[in-house]
Amino acid sequence: MQIEPHHHIRNADGFPTPYPRTIYHSPSTLYSPRKEGESMDVYDRLLQYDEWATHELFAASSDLLDEQLDREFDIGHRTVRATFDHLITVIQGWMIEMGGQPGGSPPGGDSSLAALRVRFDGAHEAFSVYVRSLRDTDRLEDRFADDYGGSITQIGAALHVLLHNVEHRSEILHLLQRLKIPDVPEIDLALWEIQRIEATETTR
Amino acid sequence: MRKALETYDRLLDFDEWATHDLLTFCAPLTDEQLDQRFDIGHQTIRDTWIHLVWNIDFWISLMTGGAPLEEPDWRGISIADLMTRYNESFASFAALTRKLRDEHWLDDVFIDHWQVKKSMGGTILQVIIHASEHRMEITHMLIRLGLENVPEVDLGARDYELLNC
């Protein structure tokens, strides 16, 4: 018997219901040894997950009308469009602070969802390449001065961007829920992992 | 000069710091405030904290070959008791993370309660990111309660604090 994961059990309003009291206990949880070629660095995991999760939300938002994209709520940057825009602008802004070149078009241009998606892809690609280069050339602990004259590390900034994206994606999820769109996606890292592992095995 | 922090150590440090900061901020809240319902996530601050803390133990159990844990009945649990439980759970999680890292088990795979394969490294990140998501929800609820000086618990702030204060 396979039980639905807790996150997927939601009531009619879309909120999680209490975890089922009858739990299926699998006969055993199995460890399987790492297969050659499946090693994944923590930065690759975080960067690939970050891209996947944001893409999922762009896809979920793709049918929203302008009125829905710009409807204001009392959370974060208040609208779906503004939250996406902020997320991308922060990636680009931190890239400049970190000494890299921001990808994607600058803020203030076309703010259609399609254009934001393209802008995100450009910004994220540049960010990913830069973070991997820092990793590969052992510069993650290099420091730089931020706008306040204080010191911050490259890795601190990179992780900050990634976790900042996590927080704002959570806000977008909440906004989509309050907009009552059907099938608000789950974007847990666990789900991305399932797909990744299955894809790895499929290509063998 | 601060010694360089390995990435998992950095993530663990941040996760613990952020949860401590926010839990401490919640300590003076009344039961009414802790149990006020909102239209986000697990709907109350108390239930969101319970879920966040339980989730750590849940994944530790699966990653170490145990059975999936039932969500506990911690109705009415105080913030102080949540902090105690969190500290115990997080200490175990951090120790497990470092062991898996140091013994090169991060890419190893286990079967979870959905009968699907998960990696150790991915699950560690899942737990940390999951906590971040729920801390965002708690922050939102605190703001909607009208509270002032709700703490910023982002990693940039923590890195800045470690290097400059």
Coordinates of C-alpha atoms in Angstrom, one line a residue:
Chain A
M1 CA 0.0 0.0 0.0
Q2 CA 1.3 3.4 -0.9
I3 CA 0.2 6.3 1.2
E4 CA 0.0 9.8 -0.1
P5 CA 2.8 12.0 1.2
H6 CA 1.7 14.4 3.9
H7 CA 2.2 17.5 1.8
H8 CA -0.2 16.2 -0.9
I9 CA -3.1 15.6 1.5
R10 CA -5.0 18.8 1.4
N11 CA -8.5 19.8 2.3
A12 CA -10.9 21.7 0.0
D13 CA -9.3 25.0 0.9
G14 CA -5.9 23.7 0.0
F15 CA -4.4 23.5 3.5
P16 CA -2.5 20.4 4.7
T17 CA -4.6 18.0 6.7
P18 CA -3.3 16.1 9.7
Y19 CA -1.0 13.2 8.9
P20 CA -2.9 9.9 8.7
R21 CA -2.8 8.1 12.0
T22 CA -2.5 4.7 10.3
I23 CA 1.0 4.6 8.9
Y24 CA 2.2 2.0 6.5
H25 CA 5.6 0.7 7.6
S26 CA 7.7 -0.5 4.8
P27 CA 9.3 -3.9 5.4
S28 CA 12.7 -2.2 5.3
T29 CA 14.3 0.9 4.2
L30 CA 17.1 0.0 1.9
Y31 CA 20.4 1.5 1.4
S32 CA 21.8 1.1 -2.0
P33 CA 25.4 1.9 -2.7
R34 CA 26.2 4.9 -4.8
K35 CA 26.4 4.1 -8.5
E36 CA 29.3 5.4 -10.5
G37 CA 28.5 8.7 -12.1
E38 CA 25.7 9.6 -9.7
S39 CA 27.8 11.8 -7.4
M40 CA 26.2 15.3 -7.1
D41 CA 28.0 18.2 -5.5
V42 CA 25.9 20.3 -3.1
Y43 CA 26.1 23.4 -5.3
D44 CA 24.9 21.5 -8.3
R45 CA 22.0 20.1 -6.3
L46 CA 21.1 23.6 -5.0
L47 CA 21.4 25.3 -8.3
Q48 CA 19.5 22.7 -10.3
Y49 CA 16.8 22.5 -7.7
D50 CA 16.5 26.3 -7.7
E51 CA 16.1 26.4 -11.4
W52 CA 13.5 23.6 -11.5
A53 CA 11.4 25.0 -8.6
T54 CA 11.3 28.4 -10.1
H55 CA 10.4 27.0 -13.5
E56 CA 7.5 25.0 -11.9
L57 CA 6.1 28.2 -10.6
F58 CA 6.4 30.1 -13.9
A59 CA 4.6 27.2 -15.5
A60 CA 1.9 27.3 -12.8
S61 CA 1.5 31.0 -13.3
S62 CA 1.5 31.0 -17.1
D63 CA -2.3 31.1 -17.5
L64 CA -2.8 33.9 -15.0
L65 CA -4.5 37.1 -16.3
D66 CA -2.8 40.4 -15.7
E67 CA -5.3 41.2 -13.0
Q68 CA -4.4 38.1 -11.2
L69 CA -0.6 38.7 -11.6
D70 CA -1.1 42.1 -10.2
R71 CA -3.7 41.4 -7.5
E72 CA -2.3 42.6 -4.2
F73 CA -2.1 40.5 -1.0
D74 CA -0.6 41.2 2.4
I75 CA 2.6 39.2 2.0
G76 CA 6.0 40.0 0.8
H77 CA 6.1 42.0 -2.4
R78 CA 2.3 41.6 -2.6
T79 CA 1.8 40.4 -6.1
V80 CA 2.9 37.4 -8.1
R81 CA 4.5 39.6 -10.8
A82 CA 6.4 41.8 -8.3
T83 CA 7.6 38.8 -6.4
F84 CA 9.0 37.1 -9.5
D85 CA 10.6 40.4 -10.6
H86 CA 12.2 40.9 -7.1
L87 CA 13.5 37.3 -7.1
I88 CA 15.3 37.9 -10.4
T89 CA 16.5 41.4 -9.5
V90 CA 18.1 40.1 -6.4
I91 CA 20.0 37.4 -8.3
Q92 CA 21.3 40.0 -10.6
G93 CA 22.1 42.5 -7.9
W94 CA 24.1 40.0 -5.9
M95 CA 26.0 39.0 -9.0
I96 CA 27.2 42.5 -9.3
E97 CA 28.1 42.7 -5.6
M98 CA 30.0 39.4 -5.9
G99 CA 32.0 40.7 -8.8
G100 CA 30.3 38.8 -11.6
Q101 CA 28.3 39.9 -14.6
P102 CA 24.5 39.6 -14.2
G103 CA 22.8 37.7 -16.9
G104 CA 19.4 38.4 -18.3
S105 CA 17.9 41.8 -19.2
P106 CA 18.0 44.5 -16.5
P107 CA 15.1 45.4 -14.3
G108 CA 12.5 47.8 -15.5
G109 CA 11.8 46.3 -18.9
D110 CA 9.1 44.0 -20.2
S111 CA 7.4 42.5 -17.2
S112 CA 5.2 40.0 -18.9
L113 CA 5.5 36.6 -17.4
A114 CA 7.1 35.2 -20.5
A115 CA 9.7 38.0 -20.4
L116 CA 10.3 37.4 -16.7
R117 CA 10.9 33.8 -17.4
V118 CA 13.5 34.6 -20.0
R119 CA 15.1 37.1 -17.7
F120 CA 15.2 34.6 -14.9
D121 CA 16.9 32.0 -17.2
G122 CA 19.6 34.5 -18.2
A123 CA 20.2 35.6 -14.6
H124 CA 20.2 32.1 -13.3
E125 CA 22.5 30.8 -15.9
A126 CA 25.1 33.5 -15.2
F127 CA 24.7 32.9 -11.5
S128 CA 25.2 29.2 -11.8
V129 CA 28.3 29.5 -14.0
Y130 CA 29.8 32.0 -11.5
V131 CA 29.1 29.9 -8.4
R132 CA 30.5 26.8 -10.1
S133 CA 33.6 28.8 -11.1
L134 CA 34.1 29.9 -7.5
R135 CA 33.8 26.4 -6.3
D136 CA 36.2 25.0 -9.0
T137 CA 38.8 27.7 -8.3
D138 CA 38.5 27.4 -4.5
R139 CA 37.3 31.0 -4.1
L140 CA 34.1 30.4 -2.2
E141 CA 35.6 31.8 1.0
D142 CA 36.8 35.0 -0.7
R143 CA 35.4 38.1 0.8
F144 CA 34.1 41.3 -0.6
A145 CA 32.7 44.5 0.8
D146 CA 28.9 44.9 0.7
D147 CA 27.0 48.1 0.4
Y148 CA 27.2 48.7 4.1
G149 CA 31.0 48.5 4.2
G150 CA 30.9 45.2 5.9
S151 CA 32.6 42.0 4.8
I152 CA 30.7 39.0 3.3
T153 CA 31.9 35.8 1.7
Q154 CA 31.2 34.7 -1.8
I155 CA 29.7 31.5 -0.5
G156 CA 27.6 33.4 2.0
A157 CA 26.2 35.6 -0.7
A158 CA 25.6 32.6 -3.0
L159 CA 23.7 30.6 -0.4
H160 CA 21.8 33.7 0.6
V161 CA 20.6 34.1 -3.0
L162 CA 19.5 30.5 -3.1
L163 CA 17.6 30.6 0.2
H164 CA 16.2 34.0 -0.6
N165 CA 14.7 32.4 -3.7
V166 CA 13.2 29.6 -1.5
E167 CA 11.5 32.2 0.7
H168 CA 10.0 34.1 -2.2
R169 CA 8.9 31.0 -4.0
S170 CA 7.0 30.1 -0.8
E171 CA 5.3 33.4 -1.0
I172 CA 4.4 32.8 -4.7
L173 CA 2.9 29.5 -3.7
H174 CA 0.8 31.2 -1.1
L175 CA -0.4 33.8 -3.6
L176 CA -1.3 31.1 -6.1
Q177 CA -3.3 29.4 -3.4
R178 CA -5.1 32.5 -2.5
L179 CA -5.8 33.1 -6.2
K180 CA -7.4 29.7 -6.0
I181 CA -5.7 28.4 -9.1
P182 CA -6.1 24.6 -9.5
D183 CA -3.2 22.3 -8.9
V184 CA -0.8 24.6 -7.2
P185 CA 2.5 22.6 -7.6
E186 CA 4.5 21.0 -4.9
I187 CA 8.1 22.2 -5.3
D188 CA 9.9 20.4 -2.5
L189 CA 13.5 19.5 -3.2
A190 CA 12.4 15.9 -2.5
L191 CA 10.2 15.9 -5.5
W192 CA 12.9 17.3 -7.7
E193 CA 15.2 14.5 -6.3
I194 CA 12.7 11.8 -7.2
Q195 CA 12.6 13.0 -10.8
R196 CA 16.4 13.4 -11.0
I197 CA 17.0 9.9 -9.7
E198 CA 14.4 8.3 -11.9
A199 CA 15.8 10.2 -14.9
T200 CA 19.3 8.9 -14.1
E201 CA 18.1 5.4 -14.0
T202 CA 16.1 5.7 -17.2
T203 CA 19.1 6.8 -19.1
R204 CA 21.2 3.8 -18.1
Chain B
M1 CA 39.8 35.7 11.6
R2 CA 36.9 33.3 11.3
K3 CA 37.8 29.9 10.1
A4 CA 36.3 28.9 6.8
L5 CA 33.1 27.1 7.2
E6 CA 32.5 24.0 5.1
T7 CA 29.2 24.3 3.1
Y8 CA 27.1 21.9 5.1
D9 CA 28.5 23.4 8.4
R10 CA 27.5 26.8 7.0
L11 CA 24.0 25.6 6.1
L12 CA 23.6 23.9 9.5
D13 CA 24.8 26.9 11.4
F14 CA 22.4 29.2 9.5
D15 CA 19.5 26.8 9.9
E16 CA 20.0 26.6 13.7
W17 CA 20.6 30.3 14.1
A18 CA 17.5 31.3 12.1
T19 CA 15.2 28.9 14.0
H20 CA 16.6 30.0 17.3
D21 CA 16.2 33.6 16.5
L22 CA 12.6 33.2 15.4
L23 CA 11.6 30.8 18.1
T24 CA 13.0 33.2 20.7
F25 CA 11.0 36.0 19.2
C26 CA 7.9 33.8 19.6
A27 CA 8.5 33.1 23.2
P28 CA 6.5 36.1 24.6
L29 CA 3.4 35.3 22.4
T30 CA 0.2 34.5 24.1
D31 CA -1.6 31.2 23.4
E32 CA -4.2 33.2 21.5
Q33 CA -1.5 34.6 19.2
L34 CA 0.2 31.2 18.8
D35 CA -3.1 29.6 17.9
Q36 CA -4.6 32.4 15.7
R37 CA -5.5 30.9 12.4
F38 CA -4.2 32.4 9.1
D39 CA -4.7 31.3 5.5
I40 CA -1.2 30.0 5.0
G41 CA 0.6 26.7 5.5
H42 CA -0.3 25.0 8.7
Q43 CA -2.4 28.0 9.6
T44 CA -1.1 28.8 13.1
I45 CA 2.3 29.7 14.5
R46 CA 2.3 26.9 17.0
D47 CA 1.3 24.2 14.4
T48 CA 3.9 25.4 12.0
W49 CA 6.6 25.1 14.6
I50 CA 5.4 21.6 15.6
H51 CA 5.5 20.6 12.0
L52 CA 9.0 22.0 11.4
V53 CA 10.5 20.3 14.5
W54 CA 8.7 17.0 13.8
N55 CA 9.9 17.0 10.2
I56 CA 13.5 16.8 11.3
D57 CA 13.0 13.7 13.3
F58 CA 10.8 12.2 10.6
W59 CA 13.6 12.3 8.0
I60 CA 16.3 11.3 10.5
S61 CA 14.3 8.1 11.1
L62 CA 14.0 7.3 7.5
M63 CA 17.6 8.1 6.7
T64 CA 18.8 5.8 9.5
G65 CA 16.7 2.9 8.5
G66 CA 13.7 3.5 10.7
A67 CA 10.0 3.7 10.1
P68 CA 8.1 6.9 9.2
L69 CA 7.1 8.7 12.4
E70 CA 3.6 9.7 13.1
E71 CA 3.1 13.5 13.6
P72 CA 3.0 13.9 17.3
D73 CA 0.2 15.3 19.4
W74 CA 1.9 18.3 20.9
R75 CA -1.2 20.5 21.2
G76 CA -0.6 23.4 23.5
I77 CA 3.1 22.8 23.6
S78 CA 5.0 25.8 24.9
I79 CA 7.6 27.6 22.9
A80 CA 10.2 26.7 25.6
D81 CA 9.4 23.0 25.2
L82 CA 9.5 23.4 21.4
M83 CA 12.9 24.9 21.7
T84 CA 14.1 21.9 23.9
R85 CA 12.7 19.4 21.4
Y86 CA 14.2 21.4 18.5
N87 CA 17.6 21.5 20.1
E88 CA 17.6 17.7 20.6
S89 CA 16.3 17.0 17.1
F90 CA 18.7 19.4 15.4
A91 CA 21.7 18.1 17.3
S92 CA 20.9 14.6 15.9
F93 CA 20.3 16.0 12.4
A94 CA 23.6 18.0 12.4
A95 CA 25.6 15.0 13.7
L96 CA 24.0 12.7 11.1
T97 CA 24.7 15.3 8.3
R98 CA 28.4 15.5 9.3
K99 CA 28.8 11.8 9.6
L100 CA 27.3 11.2 6.1
R101 CA 29.5 13.9 4.7
D102 CA 32.7 12.8 6.4
E103 CA 32.1 9.1 5.5
H104 CA 31.1 10.0 1.9
W105 CA 27.5 8.7 2.1
L106 CA 25.9 11.8 0.7
D107 CA 25.2 10.3 -2.7
D108 CA 23.9 7.0 -1.2
V109 CA 20.2 6.3 -1.7
F110 CA 17.5 5.1 0.7
I111 CA 13.9 4.1 0.1
D112 CA 11.5 6.5 1.8
H113 CA 7.9 6.1 3.0
W114 CA 6.6 6.7 -0.5
Q115 CA 8.7 3.7 -1.7
V116 CA 10.8 6.0 -3.8
K117 CA 14.5 6.5 -3.8
K118 CA 16.1 9.5 -2.1
S119 CA 19.7 10.5 -1.7
M120 CA 21.1 11.4 1.7
G121 CA 22.5 14.7 0.5
G122 CA 19.3 15.7 -1.2
T123 CA 17.3 14.8 1.9
I124 CA 19.6 16.9 4.1
L125 CA 19.0 19.9 1.9
Q126 CA 15.3 19.1 1.8
V127 CA 15.1 19.4 5.6
I128 CA 17.0 22.7 5.6
I129 CA 15.0 24.2 2.8
H130 CA 11.8 23.0 4.3
A131 CA 12.6 24.8 7.5
S132 CA 13.4 27.9 5.6
E133 CA 10.0 27.8 3.9
H134 CA 8.1 27.4 7.1
R135 CA 10.1 30.1 8.8
M136 CA 8.9 32.4 6.0
E137 CA 5.3 31.4 6.9
I138 CA 5.9 32.1 10.6
T139 CA 7.4 35.5 9.7
H140 CA 4.4 36.3 7.7
M141 CA 2.0 35.4 10.5
L142 CA 4.0 37.4 13.0
I143 CA 3.8 40.5 10.7
R144 CA 0.0 39.9 10.3
L145 CA -0.3 39.8 14.1
G146 CA 1.0 43.4 14.0
L147 CA 4.2 42.7 15.8
E148 CA 7.2 45.0 15.4
N149 CA 10.8 44.2 14.8
V150 CA 10.1 40.7 13.4
P151 CA 13.7 39.5 12.9
E152 CA 15.3 39.1 9.4
V153 CA 16.6 35.5 9.4
D154 CA 18.3 35.3 6.0
L155 CA 21.7 33.7 5.5
G156 CA 23.2 37.0 4.3
A157 CA 22.4 38.5 7.7
R158 CA 24.0 35.6 9.5
D159 CA 27.1 35.7 7.4
Y160 CA 27.4 39.4 8.0
E161 CA 27.0 38.9 11.7
L162 CA 29.7 36.2 11.8
L163 CA 32.2 38.3 9.9
N164 CA 31.5 41.8 11.2
C165 CA 30.2 41.6 14.7

